[in-house]
Coordinates of C-alpha atoms and ligand atoms in Angstrom, one line a residue:
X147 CA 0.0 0.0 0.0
X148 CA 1.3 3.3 -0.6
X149 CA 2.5 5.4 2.3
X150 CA 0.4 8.8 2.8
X151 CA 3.5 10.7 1.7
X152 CA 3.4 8.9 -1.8
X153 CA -0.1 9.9 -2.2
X154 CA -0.7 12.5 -5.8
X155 CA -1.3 16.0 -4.4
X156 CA -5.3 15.2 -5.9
X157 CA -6.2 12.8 -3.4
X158 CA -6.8 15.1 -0.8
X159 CA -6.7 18.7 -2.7
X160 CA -10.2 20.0 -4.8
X161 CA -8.1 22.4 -6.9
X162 CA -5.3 19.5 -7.7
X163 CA -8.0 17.6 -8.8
X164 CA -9.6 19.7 -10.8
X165 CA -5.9 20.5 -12.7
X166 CA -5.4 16.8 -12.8
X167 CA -8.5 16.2 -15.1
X168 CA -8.5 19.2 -17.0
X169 CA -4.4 18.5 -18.2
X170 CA -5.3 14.4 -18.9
X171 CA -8.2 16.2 -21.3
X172 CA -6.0 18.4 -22.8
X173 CA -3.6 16.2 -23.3
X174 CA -6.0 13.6 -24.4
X175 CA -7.0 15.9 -27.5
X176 CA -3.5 15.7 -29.2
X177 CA -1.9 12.3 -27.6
X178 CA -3.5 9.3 -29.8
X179 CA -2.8 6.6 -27.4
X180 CA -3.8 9.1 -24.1
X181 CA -6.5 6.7 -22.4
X182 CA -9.1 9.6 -22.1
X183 CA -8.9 9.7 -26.2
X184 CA -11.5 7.8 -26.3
X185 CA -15.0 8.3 -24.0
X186 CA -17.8 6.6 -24.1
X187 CA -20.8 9.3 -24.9
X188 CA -24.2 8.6 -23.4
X189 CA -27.1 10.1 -25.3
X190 CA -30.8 9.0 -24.8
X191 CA -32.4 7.4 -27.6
X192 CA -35.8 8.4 -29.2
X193 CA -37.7 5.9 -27.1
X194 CA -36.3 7.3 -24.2
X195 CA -33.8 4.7 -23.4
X196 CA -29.9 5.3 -22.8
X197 CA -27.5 4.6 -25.2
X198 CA -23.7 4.5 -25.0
X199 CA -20.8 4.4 -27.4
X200 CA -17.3 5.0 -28.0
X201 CA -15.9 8.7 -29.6
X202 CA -12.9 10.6 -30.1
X203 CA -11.9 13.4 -28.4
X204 CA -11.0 15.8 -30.8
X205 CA -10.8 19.2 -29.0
X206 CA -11.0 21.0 -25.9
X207 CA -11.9 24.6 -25.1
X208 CA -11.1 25.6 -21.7
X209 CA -12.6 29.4 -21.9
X210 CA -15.9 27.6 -23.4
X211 CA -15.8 24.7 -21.5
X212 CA -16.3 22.6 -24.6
X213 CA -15.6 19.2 -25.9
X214 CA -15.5 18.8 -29.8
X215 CA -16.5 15.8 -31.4
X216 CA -16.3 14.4 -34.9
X217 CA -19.5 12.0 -36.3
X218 CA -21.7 11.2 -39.6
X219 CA -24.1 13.7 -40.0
X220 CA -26.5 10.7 -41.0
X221 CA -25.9 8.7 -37.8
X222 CA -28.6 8.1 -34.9
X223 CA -27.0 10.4 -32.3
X224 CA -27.5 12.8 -34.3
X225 CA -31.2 12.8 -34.3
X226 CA -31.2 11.8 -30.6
X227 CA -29.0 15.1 -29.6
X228 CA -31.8 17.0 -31.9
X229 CA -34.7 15.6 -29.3
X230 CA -32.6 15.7 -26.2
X231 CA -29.5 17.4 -26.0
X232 CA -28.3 16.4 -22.7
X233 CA -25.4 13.9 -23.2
X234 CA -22.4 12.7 -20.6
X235 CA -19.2 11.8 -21.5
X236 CA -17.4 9.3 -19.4
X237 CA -13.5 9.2 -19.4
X238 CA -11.5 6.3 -17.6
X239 CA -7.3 6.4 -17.0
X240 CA -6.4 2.6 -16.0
X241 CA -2.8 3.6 -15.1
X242 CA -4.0 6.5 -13.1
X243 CA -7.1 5.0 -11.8
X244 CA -9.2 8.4 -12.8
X245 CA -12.8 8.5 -14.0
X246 CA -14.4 11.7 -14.9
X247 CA -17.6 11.9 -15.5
X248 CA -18.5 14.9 -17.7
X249 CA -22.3 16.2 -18.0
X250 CA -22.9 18.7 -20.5
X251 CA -25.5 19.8 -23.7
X252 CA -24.4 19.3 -27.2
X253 CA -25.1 20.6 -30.6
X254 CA -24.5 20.0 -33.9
X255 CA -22.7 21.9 -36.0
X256 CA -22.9 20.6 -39.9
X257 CA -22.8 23.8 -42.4
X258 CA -21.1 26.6 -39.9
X259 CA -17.6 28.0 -39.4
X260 CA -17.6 25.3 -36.5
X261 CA -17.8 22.2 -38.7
X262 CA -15.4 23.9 -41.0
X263 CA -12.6 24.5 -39.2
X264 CA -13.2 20.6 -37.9
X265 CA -13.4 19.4 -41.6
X266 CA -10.1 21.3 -42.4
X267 CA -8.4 20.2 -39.2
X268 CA -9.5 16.3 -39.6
X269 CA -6.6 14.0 -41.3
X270 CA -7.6 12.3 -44.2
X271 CA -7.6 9.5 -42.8
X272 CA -10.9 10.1 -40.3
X273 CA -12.5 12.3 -43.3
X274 CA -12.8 9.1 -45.9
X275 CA -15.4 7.9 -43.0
X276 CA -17.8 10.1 -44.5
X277 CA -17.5 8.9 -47.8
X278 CA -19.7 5.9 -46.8
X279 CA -22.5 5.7 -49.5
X280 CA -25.0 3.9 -46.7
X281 CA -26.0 5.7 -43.6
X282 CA -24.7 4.2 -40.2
X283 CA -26.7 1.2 -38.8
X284 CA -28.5 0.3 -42.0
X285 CA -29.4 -3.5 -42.1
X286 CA -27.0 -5.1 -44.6
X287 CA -27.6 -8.7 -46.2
X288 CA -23.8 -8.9 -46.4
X289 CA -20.7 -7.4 -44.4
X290 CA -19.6 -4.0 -46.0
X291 CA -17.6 -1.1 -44.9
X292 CA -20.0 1.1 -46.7
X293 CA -17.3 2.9 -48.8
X294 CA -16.9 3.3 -52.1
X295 CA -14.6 0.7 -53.6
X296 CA -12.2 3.2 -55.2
X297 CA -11.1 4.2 -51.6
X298 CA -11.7 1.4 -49.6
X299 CA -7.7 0.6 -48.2
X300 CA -6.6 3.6 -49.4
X301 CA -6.7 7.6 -48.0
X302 CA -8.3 9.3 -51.0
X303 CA -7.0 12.4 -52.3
X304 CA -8.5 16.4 -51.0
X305 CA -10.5 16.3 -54.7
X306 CA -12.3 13.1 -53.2
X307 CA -12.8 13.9 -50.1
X308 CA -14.6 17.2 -50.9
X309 CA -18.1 14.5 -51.6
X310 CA -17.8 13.4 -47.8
X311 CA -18.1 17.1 -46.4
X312 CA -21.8 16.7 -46.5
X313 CA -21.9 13.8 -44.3
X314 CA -19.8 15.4 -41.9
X315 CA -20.9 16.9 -38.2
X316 CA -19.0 18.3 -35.4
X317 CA -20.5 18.1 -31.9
X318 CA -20.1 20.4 -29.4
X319 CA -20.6 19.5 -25.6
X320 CA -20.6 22.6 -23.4
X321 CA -20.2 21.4 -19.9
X322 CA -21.3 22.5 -16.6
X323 CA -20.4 19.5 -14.5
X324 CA -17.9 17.0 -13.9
X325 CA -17.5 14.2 -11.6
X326 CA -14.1 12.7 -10.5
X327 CA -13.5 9.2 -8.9
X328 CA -9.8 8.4 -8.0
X329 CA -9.4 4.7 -6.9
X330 CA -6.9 4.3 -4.1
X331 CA -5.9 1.5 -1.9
X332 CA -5.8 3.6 0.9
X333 CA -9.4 4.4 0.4
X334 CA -11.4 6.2 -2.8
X335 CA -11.9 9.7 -3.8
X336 CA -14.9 11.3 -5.4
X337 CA -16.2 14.9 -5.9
X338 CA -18.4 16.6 -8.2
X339 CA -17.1 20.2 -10.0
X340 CA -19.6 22.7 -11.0
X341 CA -19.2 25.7 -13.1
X342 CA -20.4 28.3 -10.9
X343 CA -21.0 30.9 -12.9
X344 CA -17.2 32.3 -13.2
X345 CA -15.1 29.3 -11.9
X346 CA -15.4 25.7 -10.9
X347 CA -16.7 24.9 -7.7
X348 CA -15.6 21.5 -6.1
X349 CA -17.6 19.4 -3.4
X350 CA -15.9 16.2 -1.7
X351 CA -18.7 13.0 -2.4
X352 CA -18.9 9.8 -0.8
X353 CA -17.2 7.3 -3.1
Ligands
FMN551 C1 -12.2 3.3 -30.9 C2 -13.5 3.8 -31.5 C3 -13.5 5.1 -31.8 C4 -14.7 5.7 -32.4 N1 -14.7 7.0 -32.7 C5 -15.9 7.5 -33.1 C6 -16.0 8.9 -33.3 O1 -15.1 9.7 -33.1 N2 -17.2 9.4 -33.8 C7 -18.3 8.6 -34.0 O2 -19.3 9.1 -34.5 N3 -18.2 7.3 -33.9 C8 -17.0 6.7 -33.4 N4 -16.9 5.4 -33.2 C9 -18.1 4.5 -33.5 C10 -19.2 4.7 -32.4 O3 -18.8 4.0 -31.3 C11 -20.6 4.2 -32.9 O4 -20.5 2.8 -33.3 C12 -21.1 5.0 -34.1 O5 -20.8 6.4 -34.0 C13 -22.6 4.8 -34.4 O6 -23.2 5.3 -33.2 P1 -24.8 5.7 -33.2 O7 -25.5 4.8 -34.2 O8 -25.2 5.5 -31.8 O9 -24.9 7.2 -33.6 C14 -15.8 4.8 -32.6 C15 -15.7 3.5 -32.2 C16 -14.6 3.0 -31.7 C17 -14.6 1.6 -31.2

Protein backbone atom coordinates (compact mmCIF):
# COMPACT_ATOMS: atom_id res chain seq x y z
CA UNK A 1 0.00 0.00 0.00
CA UNK A 2 1.27 3.35 -0.63
CA UNK A 3 2.52 5.37 2.35
CA UNK A 4 0.41 8.78 2.81
CA UNK A 5 3.50 10.66 1.73
CA UNK A 6 3.45 8.88 -1.82
CA UNK A 7 -0.10 9.89 -2.15
CA UNK A 8 -0.66 12.52 -5.77
CA UNK A 9 -1.30 16.03 -4.43
CA UNK A 10 -5.29 15.18 -5.89
CA UNK A 11 -6.24 12.82 -3.39
CA UNK A 12 -6.82 15.12 -0.80
CA UNK A 13 -6.68 18.74 -2.72
CA UNK A 14 -10.18 19.97 -4.76
CA UNK A 15 -8.12 22.43 -6.94
CA UNK A 16 -5.33 19.52 -7.68
CA UNK A 17 -7.99 17.56 -8.84
CA UNK A 18 -9.62 19.68 -10.83
CA UNK A 19 -5.90 20.49 -12.66
CA UNK A 20 -5.40 16.80 -12.76
CA UNK A 21 -8.47 16.20 -15.07
CA UNK A 22 -8.48 19.23 -17.03
CA UNK A 23 -4.42 18.55 -18.23
CA UNK A 24 -5.26 14.43 -18.89
CA UNK A 25 -8.19 16.24 -21.28
CA UNK A 26 -6.04 18.37 -22.81
CA UNK A 27 -3.60 16.17 -23.34
CA UNK A 28 -6.01 13.64 -24.35
CA UNK A 29 -6.97 15.89 -27.49
CA UNK A 30 -3.49 15.74 -29.21
CA UNK A 31 -1.86 12.32 -27.65
CA UNK A 32 -3.47 9.33 -29.81
CA UNK A 33 -2.85 6.64 -27.37
CA UNK A 34 -3.85 9.13 -24.14
CA UNK A 35 -6.49 6.71 -22.35
CA UNK A 36 -9.11 9.58 -22.09
CA UNK A 37 -8.86 9.67 -26.18
CA UNK A 38 -11.47 7.79 -26.25
CA UNK A 39 -14.99 8.32 -24.02
CA UNK A 40 -17.81 6.61 -24.09
CA UNK A 41 -20.76 9.31 -24.91
CA UNK A 42 -24.24 8.56 -23.45
CA UNK A 43 -27.06 10.07 -25.25
CA UNK A 44 -30.82 9.05 -24.84
CA UNK A 45 -32.41 7.38 -27.61
CA UNK A 46 -35.84 8.40 -29.20
CA UNK A 47 -37.69 5.92 -27.08
CA UNK A 48 -36.34 7.28 -24.16
CA UNK A 49 -33.78 4.67 -23.40
CA UNK A 50 -29.94 5.27 -22.80
CA UNK A 51 -27.49 4.56 -25.24
CA UNK A 52 -23.71 4.51 -25.04
CA UNK A 53 -20.84 4.38 -27.40
CA UNK A 54 -17.27 5.03 -28.01
CA UNK A 55 -15.92 8.67 -29.61
CA UNK A 56 -12.87 10.61 -30.06
CA UNK A 57 -11.92 13.39 -28.38
CA UNK A 58 -11.03 15.75 -30.82
CA UNK A 59 -10.78 19.21 -29.04
CA UNK A 60 -10.99 21.02 -25.85
CA UNK A 61 -11.88 24.62 -25.13
CA UNK A 62 -11.09 25.59 -21.73
CA UNK A 63 -12.58 29.38 -21.85
CA UNK A 64 -15.91 27.64 -23.42
CA UNK A 65 -15.77 24.68 -21.47
CA UNK A 66 -16.32 22.58 -24.63
CA UNK A 67 -15.59 19.22 -25.90
CA UNK A 68 -15.49 18.80 -29.84
CA UNK A 69 -16.46 15.78 -31.39
CA UNK A 70 -16.34 14.40 -34.85
CA UNK A 71 -19.50 12.04 -36.31
CA UNK A 72 -21.73 11.19 -39.59
CA UNK A 73 -24.12 13.66 -39.98
CA UNK A 74 -26.53 10.72 -40.95
CA UNK A 75 -25.88 8.75 -37.85
CA UNK A 76 -28.59 8.05 -34.92
CA UNK A 77 -26.98 10.38 -32.27
CA UNK A 78 -27.55 12.81 -34.32
CA UNK A 79 -31.24 12.80 -34.34
CA UNK A 80 -31.22 11.82 -30.63
CA UNK A 81 -28.96 15.11 -29.62
CA UNK A 82 -31.81 17.03 -31.94
CA UNK A 83 -34.74 15.58 -29.34
CA UNK A 84 -32.58 15.73 -26.19
CA UNK A 85 -29.46 17.38 -26.01
CA UNK A 86 -28.35 16.39 -22.71
CA UNK A 87 -25.35 13.90 -23.20
CA UNK A 88 -22.43 12.66 -20.61
CA UNK A 89 -19.20 11.82 -21.55
CA UNK A 90 -17.42 9.28 -19.41
CA UNK A 91 -13.55 9.18 -19.45
CA UNK A 92 -11.50 6.32 -17.65
CA UNK A 93 -7.33 6.43 -17.01
CA UNK A 94 -6.37 2.58 -16.00
CA UNK A 95 -2.82 3.59 -15.11
CA UNK A 96 -4.02 6.54 -13.14
CA UNK A 97 -7.15 5.04 -11.82
CA UNK A 98 -9.24 8.41 -12.75
CA UNK A 99 -12.77 8.52 -14.04
CA UNK A 100 -14.36 11.65 -14.86
CA UNK A 101 -17.64 11.91 -15.48
CA UNK A 102 -18.51 14.93 -17.66
CA UNK A 103 -22.26 16.18 -18.02
CA UNK A 104 -22.91 18.74 -20.49
CA UNK A 105 -25.51 19.79 -23.69
CA UNK A 106 -24.35 19.31 -27.19
CA UNK A 107 -25.05 20.62 -30.61
CA UNK A 108 -24.53 20.01 -33.86
CA UNK A 109 -22.67 21.85 -36.03
CA UNK A 110 -22.94 20.64 -39.87
CA UNK A 111 -22.78 23.75 -42.40
CA UNK A 112 -21.14 26.57 -39.89
CA UNK A 113 -17.59 28.02 -39.35
CA UNK A 114 -17.60 25.26 -36.55
CA UNK A 115 -17.79 22.16 -38.72
CA UNK A 116 -15.39 23.94 -40.96
CA UNK A 117 -12.59 24.50 -39.18
CA UNK A 118 -13.23 20.60 -37.86
CA UNK A 119 -13.39 19.40 -41.61
CA UNK A 120 -10.13 21.30 -42.37
CA UNK A 121 -8.37 20.24 -39.18
CA UNK A 122 -9.49 16.30 -39.57
CA UNK A 123 -6.63 14.04 -41.29
CA UNK A 124 -7.60 12.25 -44.23
CA UNK A 125 -7.62 9.53 -42.84
CA UNK A 126 -10.91 10.13 -40.32
CA UNK A 127 -12.49 12.28 -43.26
CA UNK A 128 -12.79 9.14 -45.92
CA UNK A 129 -15.38 7.94 -43.02
CA UNK A 130 -17.81 10.08 -44.50
CA UNK A 131 -17.53 8.94 -47.80
CA UNK A 132 -19.66 5.89 -46.75
CA UNK A 133 -22.55 5.72 -49.49
CA UNK A 134 -25.04 3.95 -46.75
CA UNK A 135 -26.05 5.74 -43.63
CA UNK A 136 -24.66 4.15 -40.17
CA UNK A 137 -26.69 1.16 -38.80
CA UNK A 138 -28.53 0.28 -41.98
CA UNK A 139 -29.41 -3.46 -42.12
CA UNK A 140 -27.03 -5.12 -44.61
CA UNK A 141 -27.65 -8.66 -46.25
CA UNK A 142 -23.79 -8.87 -46.43
CA UNK A 143 -20.72 -7.44 -44.37
CA UNK A 144 -19.56 -4.04 -46.01
CA UNK A 145 -17.62 -1.06 -44.86
CA UNK A 146 -19.98 1.08 -46.73
CA UNK A 147 -17.33 2.87 -48.83
CA UNK A 148 -16.94 3.26 -52.14
CA UNK A 149 -14.57 0.73 -53.59
CA UNK A 150 -12.23 3.24 -55.16
CA UNK A 151 -11.10 4.24 -51.60
CA UNK A 152 -11.67 1.36 -49.64
CA UNK A 153 -7.72 0.58 -48.15
CA UNK A 154 -6.57 3.65 -49.43
CA UNK A 155 -6.65 7.55 -48.00
CA UNK A 156 -8.30 9.35 -50.98
CA UNK A 157 -7.01 12.41 -52.27
CA UNK A 158 -8.50 16.38 -50.97
CA UNK A 159 -10.54 16.27 -54.70
CA UNK A 160 -12.27 13.12 -53.22
CA UNK A 161 -12.80 13.87 -50.14
CA UNK A 162 -14.61 17.15 -50.87
CA UNK A 163 -18.11 14.49 -51.57
CA UNK A 164 -17.75 13.35 -47.80
CA UNK A 165 -18.15 17.14 -46.38
CA UNK A 166 -21.80 16.72 -46.49
CA UNK A 167 -21.90 13.85 -44.27
CA UNK A 168 -19.76 15.39 -41.92
CA UNK A 169 -20.87 16.88 -38.19
CA UNK A 170 -19.01 18.34 -35.36
CA UNK A 171 -20.46 18.05 -31.94
CA UNK A 172 -20.09 20.45 -29.44
CA UNK A 173 -20.59 19.55 -25.56
CA UNK A 174 -20.63 22.60 -23.39
CA UNK A 175 -20.19 21.36 -19.87
CA UNK A 176 -21.32 22.49 -16.60
CA UNK A 177 -20.41 19.48 -14.48
CA UNK A 178 -17.88 17.03 -13.94
CA UNK A 179 -17.46 14.21 -11.56
CA UNK A 180 -14.14 12.69 -10.49
CA UNK A 181 -13.47 9.19 -8.93
CA UNK A 182 -9.79 8.41 -7.97
CA UNK A 183 -9.44 4.71 -6.91
CA UNK A 184 -6.94 4.34 -4.13
CA UNK A 185 -5.91 1.47 -1.86
CA UNK A 186 -5.81 3.65 0.87
CA UNK A 187 -9.44 4.44 0.38
CA UNK A 188 -11.40 6.18 -2.83
CA UNK A 189 -11.93 9.71 -3.77
CA UNK A 190 -14.93 11.34 -5.40
CA UNK A 191 -16.20 14.93 -5.88
CA UNK A 192 -18.36 16.65 -8.22
CA UNK A 193 -17.08 20.21 -10.00
CA UNK A 194 -19.63 22.67 -11.02
CA UNK A 195 -19.20 25.73 -13.10
CA UNK A 196 -20.41 28.29 -10.93
CA UNK A 197 -20.98 30.92 -12.87
CA UNK A 198 -17.15 32.30 -13.17
CA UNK A 199 -15.12 29.32 -11.86
CA UNK A 200 -15.43 25.71 -10.88
CA UNK A 201 -16.68 24.90 -7.69
CA UNK A 202 -15.65 21.53 -6.15
CA UNK A 203 -17.56 19.40 -3.36
CA UNK A 204 -15.94 16.22 -1.71
CA UNK A 205 -18.73 13.01 -2.37
CA UNK A 206 -18.94 9.75 -0.77
CA UNK A 207 -17.22 7.34 -3.11
C1 LIG B 1 -12.19 3.29 -30.87
C2 LIG B 1 -13.47 3.81 -31.47
C3 LIG B 1 -13.52 5.15 -31.83
C4 LIG B 1 -14.69 5.67 -32.38
N1 LIG B 1 -14.74 7.00 -32.68
C5 LIG B 1 -15.90 7.53 -33.13
C6 LIG B 1 -16.01 8.94 -33.34
O1 LIG B 1 -15.09 9.73 -33.09
N2 LIG B 1 -17.20 9.40 -33.80
C7 LIG B 1 -18.27 8.57 -34.05
O2 LIG B 1 -19.30 9.07 -34.46
N3 LIG B 1 -18.18 7.25 -33.86
C8 LIG B 1 -17.04 6.71 -33.40
N4 LIG B 1 -16.94 5.36 -33.18
C9 LIG B 1 -18.10 4.52 -33.52
C10 LIG B 1 -19.21 4.66 -32.45
O3 LIG B 1 -18.82 3.95 -31.29
C11 LIG B 1 -20.58 4.20 -32.94
O4 LIG B 1 -20.50 2.84 -33.31
C12 LIG B 1 -21.06 5.01 -34.13
O5 LIG B 1 -20.79 6.38 -33.96
C13 LIG B 1 -22.57 4.84 -34.36
O6 LIG B 1 -23.22 5.31 -33.21
P1 LIG B 1 -24.76 5.74 -33.22
O7 LIG B 1 -25.46 4.82 -34.17
O8 LIG B 1 -25.19 5.53 -31.79
O9 LIG B 1 -24.87 7.17 -33.63
C14 LIG B 1 -15.81 4.82 -32.60
C15 LIG B 1 -15.75 3.49 -32.21
C16 LIG B 1 -14.59 3.00 -31.66
C17 LIG B 1 -14.57 1.56 -31.24
Amino acid sequence: MPEPSEMPAHYGDLDSARNTWTEMLQSAVSERTHPFKKPVLATIDLEGKPKARIVILRGLDLETRSIRLHTDARSAKIDEIGRNPDVMLAFYDPVKEIQIQVSGIASVHQSDVYAEVAWKGAAPSSRRAYLAEIKPGTNLSAPASGLPADVEGKIPSEERLAGARSNFAAIQVVFEQVEWLFLSPNGNRRARFEWQPDRWVGTWLAP
